[in-house]
Amino acid sequence: MGGVFITFEGVEGCGKSTQLTMLGKTLEARGHRVLLTREPGGLPGQSPAGEAVRRILLDPATGALDPMTELLLFSAVRRELVTKVIAPALEKGMVVICDRFADSTMAYQGFGRGMDKDMINDMNRKVCGAVWPSRTVLLDMPVELGLERANGRMKSEGRGEARFEDEKLEFHKRVRGGFLSIAENEPQRVRAVDASRSVEDVAASVTGAVADVLNEKRGGTK
């Protein structure tokens, strides 16, 4: 595929949405054609089916799901996003920036829920096919700080997508450990960035973390 696929990962409240938007604007100013999206479900208007499943997965009213059910729902909605949104944009040579992707499934369902990691790897390969991030930016911070930020933001915005935020602290610590393990095992793809700093400092680090894949894929242009 001719495009560049960049993903953002991290614990709740780490600032993915903010950094994704800032990176998108930076790259557009440099002449790149950029598509922003998110998991689960895509941004509004990108995947109606995905948005419907997103509400099920993130609404606290859904309650506890069987871990396998949760895994299958995330996988199904990812397949929709890959085939309907991400792959077509990459074929057009665009830079696709996604808020969460398959690493979140490994971190949340594999490390957080304790599901079989080999099974999750196999599921991710089948669902994603040839679509895999050229670079993943892991916005890392202590889970306590992230949850404080996430809960404060949701209260100010009146949002109800808090099913994962409501999990126990130990769950979130396992998730963070999962992300850090992925970063350690795949240093060529995953770059960890200290997200506890100012928004501007984090944004500068993020831009630096993706520079090489953009240069490589786009013939040295910025």
mmCIF file with all atom_site columns, C-alpha atoms in Angstrom:
data_model
loop_
_atom_site.group_PDB
_atom_site.id
_atom_site.type_symbol
_atom_site.label_atom_id
_atom_site.label_alt_id
_atom_site.label_comp_id
_atom_site.label_asym_id
_atom_site.label_entity_id
_atom_site.label_seq_id
_atom_site.pdbx_PDB_ins_code
_atom_site.Cartn_x
_atom_site.Cartn_y
_atom_site.Cartn_z
_atom_site.occupancy
_atom_site.B_iso_or_equiv
_atom_site.pdbx_formal_charge
_atom_site.auth_seq_id
_atom_site.auth_comp_id
_atom_site.auth_asym_id
_atom_site.auth_atom_id
_atom_site.pdbx_PDB_model_num
ATOM 1   C CA . MET A 1 1   ? 0.000   0.000   0.000  1.00 0.00 ? 1   MET A CA 1
ATOM 2   C CA . GLY A 1 2   ? 1.230   3.480   -0.781 1.00 0.00 ? 2   GLY A CA 1
ATOM 3   C CA . GLY A 1 3   ? 0.182   5.247   2.402  1.00 0.00 ? 3   GLY A CA 1
ATOM 4   C CA . VAL A 1 4   ? 1.504   5.438   5.945  1.00 0.00 ? 4   VAL A CA 1
ATOM 5   C CA . PHE A 1 5   ? -0.390  3.940   8.873  1.00 0.00 ? 5   PHE A CA 1
ATOM 6   C CA . ILE A 1 6   ? 0.293   5.479   12.299 1.00 0.00 ? 6   ILE A CA 1
ATOM 7   C CA . THR A 1 7   ? -1.452  4.405   15.494 1.00 0.00 ? 7   THR A CA 1
ATOM 8   C CA . PHE A 1 8   ? -1.640  5.875   18.983 1.00 0.00 ? 8   PHE A CA 1
ATOM 9   C CA . GLU A 1 9   ? -1.878  3.635   22.028 1.00 0.00 ? 9   GLU A CA 1
ATOM 10  C CA . GLY A 1 10  ? -1.910  4.104   25.786 1.00 0.00 ? 10  GLY A CA 1
ATOM 11  C CA . VAL A 1 11  ? -3.883  3.890   28.987 1.00 0.00 ? 11  VAL A CA 1
ATOM 12  C CA . GLU A 1 12  ? -7.102  5.786   29.594 1.00 0.00 ? 12  GLU A CA 1
ATOM 13  C CA . GLY A 1 13  ? -6.609  9.546   29.733 1.00 0.00 ? 13  GLY A CA 1
ATOM 14  C CA . CYS A 1 14  ? -3.121  9.599   28.218 1.00 0.00 ? 14  CYS A CA 1
ATOM 15  C CA . GLY A 1 15  ? -4.046  12.225  25.620 1.00 0.00 ? 15  GLY A CA 1
ATOM 16  C CA . LYS A 1 16  ? -4.334  10.168  22.447 1.00 0.00 ? 16  LYS A CA 1
ATOM 17  C CA . SER A 1 17  ? -7.166  12.173  20.914 1.00 0.00 ? 17  SER A CA 1
ATOM 18  C CA . THR A 1 18  ? -5.392  15.481  21.512 1.00 0.00 ? 18  THR A CA 1
ATOM 19  C CA . GLN A 1 19  ? -2.068  14.285  20.121 1.00 0.00 ? 19  GLN A CA 1
ATOM 20  C CA . LEU A 1 20  ? -3.702  12.578  17.147 1.00 0.00 ? 20  LEU A CA 1
ATOM 21  C CA . THR A 1 21  ? -5.440  15.816  16.179 1.00 0.00 ? 21  THR A CA 1
ATOM 22  C CA . MET A 1 22  ? -2.278  17.875  16.625 1.00 0.00 ? 22  MET A CA 1
ATOM 23  C CA . LEU A 1 23  ? -0.186  15.464  14.556 1.00 0.00 ? 23  LEU A CA 1
ATOM 24  C CA . GLY A 1 24  ? -2.808  15.453  11.818 1.00 0.00 ? 24  GLY A CA 1
ATOM 25  C CA . LYS A 1 25  ? -2.716  19.249  11.569 1.00 0.00 ? 25  LYS A CA 1
ATOM 26  C CA . THR A 1 26  ? 1.083   19.268  11.560 1.00 0.00 ? 26  THR A CA 1
ATOM 27  C CA . LEU A 1 27  ? 1.265   16.734  8.748  1.00 0.00 ? 27  LEU A CA 1
ATOM 28  C CA . GLU A 1 28  ? -1.409  18.472  6.692  1.00 0.00 ? 28  GLU A CA 1
ATOM 29  C CA . ALA A 1 29  ? 0.566   21.715  6.993  1.00 0.00 ? 29  ALA A CA 1
ATOM 30  C CA . ARG A 1 30  ? 3.529   19.820  5.534  1.00 0.00 ? 30  ARG A CA 1
ATOM 31  C CA . GLY A 1 31  ? 1.531   18.726  2.526  1.00 0.00 ? 31  GLY A CA 1
ATOM 32  C CA . HIS A 1 32  ? 0.374   15.247  3.540  1.00 0.00 ? 32  HIS A CA 1
ATOM 33  C CA . ARG A 1 33  ? -3.142  14.014  2.909  1.00 0.00 ? 33  ARG A CA 1
ATOM 34  C CA . VAL A 1 34  ? -4.315  12.806  6.295  1.00 0.00 ? 34  VAL A CA 1
ATOM 35  C CA . LEU A 1 35  ? -7.207  10.663  7.500  1.00 0.00 ? 35  LEU A CA 1
ATOM 36  C CA . LEU A 1 36  ? -7.983  10.533  11.220 1.00 0.00 ? 36  LEU A CA 1
ATOM 37  C CA . THR A 1 37  ? -9.930  7.645   12.686 1.00 0.00 ? 37  THR A CA 1
ATOM 38  C CA . ARG A 1 38  ? -10.395 5.762   15.952 1.00 0.00 ? 38  ARG A CA 1
ATOM 39  C CA . GLU A 1 39  ? -11.230 2.439   17.520 1.00 0.00 ? 39  GLU A CA 1
ATOM 40  C CA . PRO A 1 40  ? -13.648 1.002   18.147 1.00 0.00 ? 40  PRO A CA 1
ATOM 41  C CA . GLY A 1 41  ? -15.963 2.033   15.366 1.00 0.00 ? 41  GLY A CA 1
ATOM 42  C CA . GLY A 1 42  ? -14.287 4.917   13.564 1.00 0.00 ? 42  GLY A CA 1
ATOM 43  C CA . LEU A 1 43  ? -15.204 8.580   13.762 1.00 0.00 ? 43  LEU A CA 1
ATOM 44  C CA . PRO A 1 44  ? -18.845 9.611   13.238 1.00 0.00 ? 44  PRO A CA 1
ATOM 45  C CA . GLY A 1 45  ? -19.854 9.022   9.637  1.00 0.00 ? 45  GLY A CA 1
ATOM 46  C CA . GLN A 1 46  ? -17.037 6.607   8.820  1.00 0.00 ? 46  GLN A CA 1
ATOM 47  C CA . SER A 1 47  ? -18.747 3.343   9.798  1.00 0.00 ? 47  SER A CA 1
ATOM 48  C CA . PRO A 1 48  ? -22.372 3.276   10.957 1.00 0.00 ? 48  PRO A CA 1
ATOM 49  C CA . ALA A 1 49  ? -22.071 -0.369  11.972 1.00 0.00 ? 49  ALA A CA 1
ATOM 50  C CA . GLY A 1 50  ? -18.888 0.407   13.849 1.00 0.00 ? 50  GLY A CA 1
ATOM 51  C CA . GLU A 1 51  ? -20.510 3.253   15.749 1.00 0.00 ? 51  GLU A CA 1
ATOM 52  C CA . ALA A 1 52  ? -23.332 0.956   16.839 1.00 0.00 ? 52  ALA A CA 1
ATOM 53  C CA . VAL A 1 53  ? -20.881 -1.617  18.205 1.00 0.00 ? 53  VAL A CA 1
ATOM 54  C CA . ARG A 1 54  ? -18.821 1.156   19.825 1.00 0.00 ? 54  ARG A CA 1
ATOM 55  C CA . ARG A 1 55  ? -21.804 2.142   21.931 1.00 0.00 ? 55  ARG A CA 1
ATOM 56  C CA . ILE A 1 56  ? -22.175 -1.445  23.145 1.00 0.00 ? 56  ILE A CA 1
ATOM 57  C CA . LEU A 1 57  ? -18.496 -1.804  23.999 1.00 0.00 ? 57  LEU A CA 1
ATOM 58  C CA . LEU A 1 58  ? -18.013 1.510   25.812 1.00 0.00 ? 58  LEU A CA 1
ATOM 59  C CA . ASP A 1 59  ? -21.353 2.193   27.486 1.00 0.00 ? 59  ASP A CA 1
ATOM 60  C CA . PRO A 1 60  ? -21.236 1.376   31.237 1.00 0.00 ? 60  PRO A CA 1
ATOM 61  C CA . ALA A 1 61  ? -24.854 0.213   30.936 1.00 0.00 ? 61  ALA A CA 1
ATOM 62  C CA . THR A 1 62  ? -23.579 -2.747  28.905 1.00 0.00 ? 62  THR A CA 1
ATOM 63  C CA . GLY A 1 63  ? -22.035 -4.117  32.089 1.00 0.00 ? 63  GLY A CA 1
ATOM 64  C CA . ALA A 1 64  ? -19.555 -6.966  32.185 1.00 0.00 ? 64  ALA A CA 1
ATOM 65  C CA . LEU A 1 65  ? -19.148 -8.910  28.965 1.00 0.00 ? 65  LEU A CA 1
ATOM 66  C CA . ASP A 1 66  ? -17.789 -12.403 28.620 1.00 0.00 ? 66  ASP A CA 1
ATOM 67  C CA . PRO A 1 67  ? -14.125 -11.838 27.649 1.00 0.00 ? 67  PRO A CA 1
ATOM 68  C CA . MET A 1 68  ? -14.499 -13.833 24.440 1.00 0.00 ? 68  MET A CA 1
ATOM 69  C CA . THR A 1 69  ? -17.592 -11.853 23.482 1.00 0.00 ? 69  THR A CA 1
ATOM 70  C CA . GLU A 1 70  ? -15.678 -8.640  24.081 1.00 0.00 ? 70  GLU A CA 1
ATOM 71  C CA . LEU A 1 71  ? -12.741 -9.855  21.988 1.00 0.00 ? 71  LEU A CA 1
ATOM 72  C CA . LEU A 1 72  ? -14.988 -10.888 19.102 1.00 0.00 ? 72  LEU A CA 1
ATOM 73  C CA . LEU A 1 73  ? -16.852 -7.571  19.107 1.00 0.00 ? 73  LEU A CA 1
ATOM 74  C CA . PHE A 1 74  ? -13.622 -5.573  19.007 1.00 0.00 ? 74  PHE A CA 1
ATOM 75  C CA . SER A 1 75  ? -12.301 -7.835  16.242 1.00 0.00 ? 75  SER A CA 1
ATOM 76  C CA . ALA A 1 76  ? -15.472 -7.586  14.156 1.00 0.00 ? 76  ALA A CA 1
ATOM 77  C CA . VAL A 1 77  ? -15.626 -3.815  14.346 1.00 0.00 ? 77  VAL A CA 1
ATOM 78  C CA . ARG A 1 78  ? -11.888 -3.575  13.573 1.00 0.00 ? 78  ARG A CA 1
ATOM 79  C CA . ARG A 1 79  ? -12.417 -5.634  10.436 1.00 0.00 ? 79  ARG A CA 1
ATOM 80  C CA . GLU A 1 80  ? -15.098 -3.173  9.329  1.00 0.00 ? 80  GLU A CA 1
ATOM 81  C CA . LEU A 1 81  ? -12.779 -0.231  9.931  1.00 0.00 ? 81  LEU A CA 1
ATOM 82  C CA . VAL A 1 82  ? -9.844  -1.876  8.151  1.00 0.00 ? 82  VAL A CA 1
ATOM 83  C CA . THR A 1 83  ? -11.801 -2.835  5.046  1.00 0.00 ? 83  THR A CA 1
ATOM 84  C CA . LYS A 1 84  ? -14.106 0.188   4.757  1.00 0.00 ? 84  LYS A CA 1
ATOM 85  C CA . VAL A 1 85  ? -11.923 3.058   6.004  1.00 0.00 ? 85  VAL A CA 1
ATOM 86  C CA . ILE A 1 86  ? -8.228  2.364   6.607  1.00 0.00 ? 86  ILE A CA 1
ATOM 87  C CA . ALA A 1 87  ? -7.257  0.174   3.647  1.00 0.00 ? 87  ALA A CA 1
ATOM 88  C CA . PRO A 1 88  ? -8.954  2.382   1.006  1.00 0.00 ? 88  PRO A CA 1
ATOM 89  C CA . ALA A 1 89  ? -7.212  5.485   2.391  1.00 0.00 ? 89  ALA A CA 1
ATOM 90  C CA . LEU A 1 90  ? -3.835  3.761   2.389  1.00 0.00 ? 90  LEU A CA 1
ATOM 91  C CA . GLU A 1 91  ? -4.374  2.647   -1.192 1.00 0.00 ? 91  GLU A CA 1
ATOM 92  C CA . LYS A 1 92  ? -4.822  6.338   -2.063 1.00 0.00 ? 92  LYS A CA 1
ATOM 93  C CA . GLY A 1 93  ? -1.449  7.130   -0.516 1.00 0.00 ? 93  GLY A CA 1
ATOM 94  C CA . MET A 1 94  ? -2.843  8.920   2.532  1.00 0.00 ? 94  MET A CA 1
ATOM 95  C CA . VAL A 1 95  ? -1.405  9.094   6.034  1.00 0.00 ? 95  VAL A CA 1
ATOM 96  C CA . VAL A 1 96  ? -3.903  7.305   8.276  1.00 0.00 ? 96  VAL A CA 1
ATOM 97  C CA . ILE A 1 97  ? -3.687  8.103   11.991 1.00 0.00 ? 97  ILE A CA 1
ATOM 98  C CA . CYS A 1 98  ? -5.765  5.880   14.264 1.00 0.00 ? 98  CYS A CA 1
ATOM 99  C CA . ASP A 1 99  ? -6.623  6.286   17.944 1.00 0.00 ? 99  ASP A CA 1
ATOM 100 C CA . ARG A 1 100 ? -6.050  2.683   19.111 1.00 0.00 ? 100 ARG A CA 1
ATOM 101 C CA . PHE A 1 101 ? -5.649  -0.462  17.013 1.00 0.00 ? 101 PHE A CA 1
ATOM 102 C CA . ALA A 1 102 ? -4.702  -4.113  17.501 1.00 0.00 ? 102 ALA A CA 1
ATOM 103 C CA . ASP A 1 103 ? -2.185  -3.417  20.285 1.00 0.00 ? 103 ASP A CA 1
ATOM 104 C CA . SER A 1 104 ? -5.077  -2.317  22.470 1.00 0.00 ? 104 SER A CA 1
ATOM 105 C CA . THR A 1 105 ? -6.662  -5.720  22.072 1.00 0.00 ? 105 THR A CA 1
ATOM 106 C CA . MET A 1 106 ? -3.485  -7.388  23.250 1.00 0.00 ? 106 MET A CA 1
ATOM 107 C CA . ALA A 1 107 ? -3.071  -4.957  26.156 1.00 0.00 ? 107 ALA A CA 1
ATOM 108 C CA . TYR A 1 108 ? -6.694  -4.928  27.327 1.00 0.00 ? 108 TYR A CA 1
ATOM 109 C CA . GLN A 1 109 ? -7.928  -8.409  26.522 1.00 0.00 ? 109 GLN A CA 1
ATOM 110 C CA . GLY A 1 110 ? -4.580  -10.215 26.661 1.00 0.00 ? 110 GLY A CA 1
ATOM 111 C CA . PHE A 1 111 ? -2.832  -8.583  29.602 1.00 0.00 ? 111 PHE A CA 1
ATOM 112 C CA . GLY A 1 112 ? -5.845  -6.942  31.248 1.00 0.00 ? 112 GLY A CA 1
ATOM 113 C CA . ARG A 1 113 ? -8.362  -9.790  30.957 1.00 0.00 ? 113 ARG A CA 1
ATOM 114 C CA . GLY A 1 114 ? -5.777  -12.567 30.925 1.00 0.00 ? 114 GLY A CA 1
ATOM 115 C CA . MET A 1 115 ? -6.899  -14.098 27.650 1.00 0.00 ? 115 MET A CA 1
ATOM 116 C CA . ASP A 1 116 ? -4.635  -16.346 25.587 1.00 0.00 ? 116 ASP A CA 1
ATOM 117 C CA . LYS A 1 117 ? -2.112  -14.088 23.843 1.00 0.00 ? 117 LYS A CA 1
ATOM 118 C CA . ASP A 1 118 ? -1.364  -16.509 20.987 1.00 0.00 ? 118 ASP A CA 1
ATOM 119 C CA . MET A 1 119 ? -5.064  -16.634 20.172 1.00 0.00 ? 119 MET A CA 1
ATOM 120 C CA . ILE A 1 120 ? -5.235  -12.838 20.171 1.00 0.00 ? 120 ILE A CA 1
ATOM 121 C CA . ASN A 1 121 ? -2.195  -12.597 17.889 1.00 0.00 ? 121 ASN A CA 1
ATOM 122 C CA . ASP A 1 122 ? -3.812  -15.043 15.489 1.00 0.00 ? 122 ASP A CA 1
ATOM 123 C CA . MET A 1 123 ? -7.101  -13.125 15.596 1.00 0.00 ? 123 MET A CA 1
ATOM 124 C CA . ASN A 1 124 ? -5.331  -9.824  14.926 1.00 0.00 ? 124 ASN A CA 1
ATOM 125 C CA . ARG A 1 125 ? -3.493  -11.283 11.932 1.00 0.00 ? 125 ARG A CA 1
ATOM 126 C CA . LYS A 1 126 ? -6.703  -12.606 10.414 1.00 0.00 ? 126 LYS A CA 1
ATOM 127 C CA . VAL A 1 127 ? -8.650  -9.406  11.024 1.00 0.00 ? 127 VAL A CA 1
ATOM 128 C CA . CYS A 1 128 ? -5.965  -6.941  9.905  1.00 0.00 ? 128 CYS A CA 1
ATOM 129 C CA . GLY A 1 129 ? -4.481  -8.839  6.982  1.00 0.00 ? 129 GLY A CA 1
ATOM 130 C CA . ALA A 1 130 ? -1.836  -6.692  5.306  1.00 0.00 ? 130 ALA A CA 1
ATOM 131 C CA . VAL A 1 131 ? -2.887  -3.570  7.208  1.00 0.00 ? 131 VAL A CA 1
ATOM 132 C CA . TRP A 1 132 ? -0.447  -3.027  10.062 1.00 0.00 ? 132 TRP A CA 1
ATOM 133 C CA . PRO A 1 133 ? 0.994   0.163   11.551 1.00 0.00 ? 133 PRO A CA 1
ATOM 134 C CA . SER A 1 134 ? 4.261   1.484   10.180 1.00 0.00 ? 134 SER A CA 1
ATOM 135 C CA . ARG A 1 135 ? 4.690   3.290   13.486 1.00 0.00 ? 135 ARG A CA 1
ATOM 136 C CA . THR A 1 136 ? 2.872   3.079   16.804 1.00 0.00 ? 136 THR A CA 1
ATOM 137 C CA . VAL A 1 137 ? 3.233   5.890   19.323 1.00 0.00 ? 137 VAL A CA 1
ATOM 138 C CA . LEU A 1 138 ? 2.707   4.699   22.885 1.00 0.00 ? 138 LEU A CA 1
ATOM 139 C CA . LEU A 1 139 ? 1.717   7.610   25.109 1.00 0.00 ? 139 LEU A CA 1
ATOM 140 C CA . ASP A 1 140 ? 2.828   6.329   28.475 1.00 0.00 ? 140 ASP A CA 1
ATOM 141 C CA . MET A 1 141 ? 1.923   7.651   31.908 1.00 0.00 ? 141 MET A CA 1
ATOM 142 C CA . PRO A 1 142 ? 1.018   6.301   35.356 1.00 0.00 ? 142 PRO A CA 1
ATOM 143 C CA . VAL A 1 143 ? -2.493  4.892   35.284 1.00 0.00 ? 143 VAL A CA 1
ATOM 144 C CA . GLU A 1 144 ? -3.551  6.948   38.298 1.00 0.00 ? 144 GLU A CA 1
ATOM 145 C CA . LEU A 1 145 ? -2.817  10.179  36.428 1.00 0.00 ? 145 LEU A CA 1
ATOM 146 C CA . GLY A 1 146 ? -4.495  8.945   33.275 1.00 0.00 ? 146 GLY A CA 1
ATOM 147 C CA . LEU A 1 147 ? -7.683  7.924   35.057 1.00 0.00 ? 147 LEU A CA 1
ATOM 148 C CA . GLU A 1 148 ? -7.816  11.242  36.889 1.00 0.00 ? 148 GLU A CA 1
ATOM 149 C CA . ARG A 1 149 ? -7.590  13.065  33.579 1.00 0.00 ? 149 ARG A CA 1
ATOM 150 C CA . ALA A 1 150 ? -10.087 10.769  31.855 1.00 0.00 ? 150 ALA A CA 1
ATOM 151 C CA . ASN A 1 151 ? -12.705 11.015  34.575 1.00 0.00 ? 151 ASN A CA 1
ATOM 152 C CA . GLY A 1 152 ? -12.349 14.791  34.784 1.00 0.00 ? 152 GLY A CA 1
ATOM 153 C CA . ARG A 1 153 ? -12.765 15.135  31.035 1.00 0.00 ? 153 ARG A CA 1
ATOM 154 C CA . MET A 1 154 ? -15.826 12.908  30.905 1.00 0.00 ? 154 MET A CA 1
ATOM 155 C CA . LYS A 1 155 ? -17.514 14.856  33.703 1.00 0.00 ? 155 LYS A CA 1
ATOM 156 C CA . SER A 1 156 ? -16.849 18.185  31.992 1.00 0.00 ? 156 SER A CA 1
ATOM 157 C CA . GLU A 1 157 ? -18.087 16.870  28.642 1.00 0.00 ? 157 GLU A CA 1
ATOM 158 C CA . GLY A 1 158 ? -21.004 14.889  30.050 1.00 0.00 ? 158 GLY A CA 1
ATOM 159 C CA . ARG A 1 159 ? -19.904 11.767  28.179 1.00 0.00 ? 159 ARG A CA 1
ATOM 160 C CA . GLY A 1 160 ? -20.972 8.280   29.170 1.00 0.00 ? 160 GLY A CA 1
ATOM 161 C CA . GLU A 1 161 ? -18.263 6.151   27.517 1.00 0.00 ? 161 GLU A CA 1
ATOM 162 C CA . ALA A 1 162 ? -16.708 4.902   30.737 1.00 0.00 ? 162 ALA A CA 1
ATOM 163 C CA . ARG A 1 163 ? -17.018 1.130   30.826 1.00 0.00 ? 163 ARG A CA 1
ATOM 164 C CA . PHE A 1 164 ? -13.240 0.631   30.836 1.00 0.00 ? 164 PHE A CA 1
ATOM 165 C CA . GLU A 1 165 ? -12.510 3.599   33.077 1.00 0.00 ? 165 GLU A CA 1
ATOM 166 C CA . ASP A 1 166 ? -14.712 1.920   35.676 1.00 0.00 ? 166 ASP A CA 1
ATOM 167 C CA . GLU A 1 167 ? -12.419 -1.123  35.834 1.00 0.00 ? 167 GLU A CA 1
ATOM 168 C CA . LYS A 1 168 ? -10.308 -1.622  38.974 1.00 0.00 ? 168 LYS A CA 1
ATOM 169 C CA . LEU A 1 169 ? -6.906  0.033   39.236 1.00 0.00 ? 169 LEU A CA 1
ATOM 170 C CA . GLU A 1 170 ? -5.073  -3.306  38.997 1.00 0.00 ? 170 GLU A CA 1
ATOM 171 C CA . PHE A 1 171 ? -6.710  -3.946  35.632 1.00 0.00 ? 171 PHE A CA 1
ATOM 172 C CA . HIS A 1 172 ? -5.351  -0.671  34.278 1.00 0.00 ? 172 HIS A CA 1
ATOM 173 C CA . LYS A 1 173 ? -1.902  -1.436  35.665 1.00 0.00 ? 173 LYS A CA 1
ATOM 174 C CA . ARG A 1 174 ? -1.898  -4.755  33.810 1.00 0.00 ? 174 ARG A CA 1
ATOM 175 C CA . VAL A 1 175 ? -2.938  -2.931  30.639 1.00 0.00 ? 175 VAL A CA 1
ATOM 176 C CA . ARG A 1 176 ? -0.092  -0.438  31.003 1.00 0.00 ? 176 ARG A CA 1
ATOM 177 C CA . GLY A 1 177 ? 2.314   -3.315  31.580 1.00 0.00 ? 177 GLY A CA 1
ATOM 178 C CA . GLY A 1 178 ? 1.019   -4.913  28.412 1.00 0.00 ? 178 GLY A CA 1
ATOM 179 C CA . PHE A 1 179 ? 1.671   -1.817  26.334 1.00 0.00 ? 179 PHE A CA 1
ATOM 180 C CA . LEU A 1 180 ? 5.180   -1.479  27.756 1.00 0.00 ? 180 LEU A CA 1
ATOM 181 C CA . SER A 1 181 ? 5.855   -5.148  27.004 1.00 0.00 ? 181 SER A CA 1
ATOM 182 C CA . ILE A 1 182 ? 4.764   -4.663  23.383 1.00 0.00 ? 182 ILE A CA 1
ATOM 183 C CA . ALA A 1 183 ? 7.026   -1.619  23.080 1.00 0.00 ? 183 ALA A CA 1
ATOM 184 C CA . GLU A 1 184 ? 9.972   -3.537  24.503 1.00 0.00 ? 184 GLU A CA 1
ATOM 185 C CA . ASN A 1 185 ? 9.437   -6.458  22.135 1.00 0.00 ? 185 ASN A CA 1
ATOM 186 C CA . GLU A 1 186 ? 8.881   -4.330  19.011 1.00 0.00 ? 186 GLU A CA 1
ATOM 187 C CA . PRO A 1 187 ? 11.209  -1.316  19.292 1.00 0.00 ? 187 PRO A CA 1
ATOM 188 C CA . GLN A 1 188 ? 11.352  -0.759  15.531 1.00 0.00 ? 188 GLN A CA 1
ATOM 189 C CA . ARG A 1 189 ? 7.604   -0.166  15.320 1.00 0.00 ? 189 ARG A CA 1
ATOM 190 C CA . VAL A 1 190 ? 6.590   1.116   18.752 1.00 0.00 ? 190 VAL A CA 1
ATOM 191 C CA . ARG A 1 191 ? 8.002   4.314   20.229 1.00 0.00 ? 191 ARG A CA 1
ATOM 192 C CA . ALA A 1 192 ? 7.117   5.159   23.828 1.00 0.00 ? 192 ALA A CA 1
ATOM 193 C CA . VAL A 1 193 ? 6.620   8.829   24.685 1.00 0.00 ? 193 VAL A CA 1
ATOM 194 C CA . ASP A 1 194 ? 6.320   10.244  28.214 1.00 0.00 ? 194 ASP A CA 1
ATOM 195 C CA . ALA A 1 195 ? 2.779   11.632  28.128 1.00 0.00 ? 195 ALA A CA 1
ATOM 196 C CA . SER A 1 196 ? 2.848   13.131  31.621 1.00 0.00 ? 196 SER A CA 1
ATOM 197 C CA . ARG A 1 197 ? 4.560   16.272  30.277 1.00 0.00 ? 197 ARG A CA 1
ATOM 198 C CA . SER A 1 198 ? 2.945   19.362  28.741 1.00 0.00 ? 198 SER A CA 1
ATOM 199 C CA . VAL A 1 199 ? 0.830   18.929  25.620 1.00 0.00 ? 199 VAL A CA 1
ATOM 200 C CA . GLU A 1 200 ? 3.382   20.883  23.587 1.00 0.00 ? 200 GLU A CA 1
ATOM 201 C CA . ASP A 1 201 ? 6.348   18.820  24.764 1.00 0.00 ? 201 ASP A CA 1
ATOM 202 C CA . VAL A 1 202 ? 4.513   15.584  24.056 1.00 0.00 ? 202 VAL A CA 1
ATOM 203 C CA . ALA A 1 203 ? 3.523   16.821  20.583 1.00 0.00 ? 203 ALA A CA 1
ATOM 204 C CA . ALA A 1 204 ? 7.152   17.597  19.750 1.00 0.00 ? 204 ALA A CA 1
ATOM 205 C CA . SER A 1 205 ? 8.186   14.092  20.792 1.00 0.00 ? 205 SER A CA 1
ATOM 206 C CA . VAL A 1 206 ? 5.342   12.565  18.787 1.00 0.00 ? 206 VAL A CA 1
ATOM 207 C CA . THR A 1 207 ? 6.371   14.433  15.642 1.00 0.00 ? 207 THR A CA 1
ATOM 208 C CA . GLY A 1 208 ? 9.906   13.185  16.082 1.00 0.00 ? 208 GLY A CA 1
ATOM 209 C CA . ALA A 1 209 ? 8.709   9.636   16.695 1.00 0.00 ? 209 ALA A CA 1
ATOM 210 C CA . VAL A 1 210 ? 7.018   9.390   13.290 1.00 0.00 ? 210 VAL A CA 1
ATOM 211 C CA . ALA A 1 211 ? 9.481   11.369  11.174 1.00 0.00 ? 211 ALA A CA 1
ATOM 212 C CA . ASP A 1 212 ? 11.478  8.411   9.883  1.00 0.00 ? 212 ASP A CA 1
ATOM 213 C CA . VAL A 1 213 ? 8.516   6.376   8.617  1.00 0.00 ? 213 VAL A CA 1
ATOM 214 C CA . LEU A 1 214 ? 7.115   9.408   6.830  1.00 0.00 ? 214 LEU A CA 1
ATOM 215 C CA . ASN A 1 215 ? 10.451  10.085  5.177  1.00 0.00 ? 215 ASN A CA 1
ATOM 216 C CA . GLU A 1 216 ? 10.843  6.445   4.186  1.00 0.00 ? 216 GLU A CA 1
ATOM 217 C CA . LYS A 1 217 ? 7.360   5.980   2.796  1.00 0.00 ? 217 LYS A CA 1
ATOM 218 C CA . ARG A 1 218 ? 7.037   9.345   1.130  1.00 0.00 ? 218 ARG A CA 1
ATOM 219 C CA . GLY A 1 219 ? 10.400  9.524   -0.575 1.00 0.00 ? 219 GLY A CA 1
ATOM 220 C CA . GLY A 1 220 ? 12.078  11.819  1.911  1.00 0.00 ? 220 GLY A CA 1
ATOM 221 C CA . THR A 1 221 ? 9.438   14.541  1.961  1.00 0.00 ? 221 THR A CA 1
ATOM 222 C CA . LYS A 1 222 ? 8.154   16.100  5.163  1.00 0.00 ? 222 LYS A CA 1
#
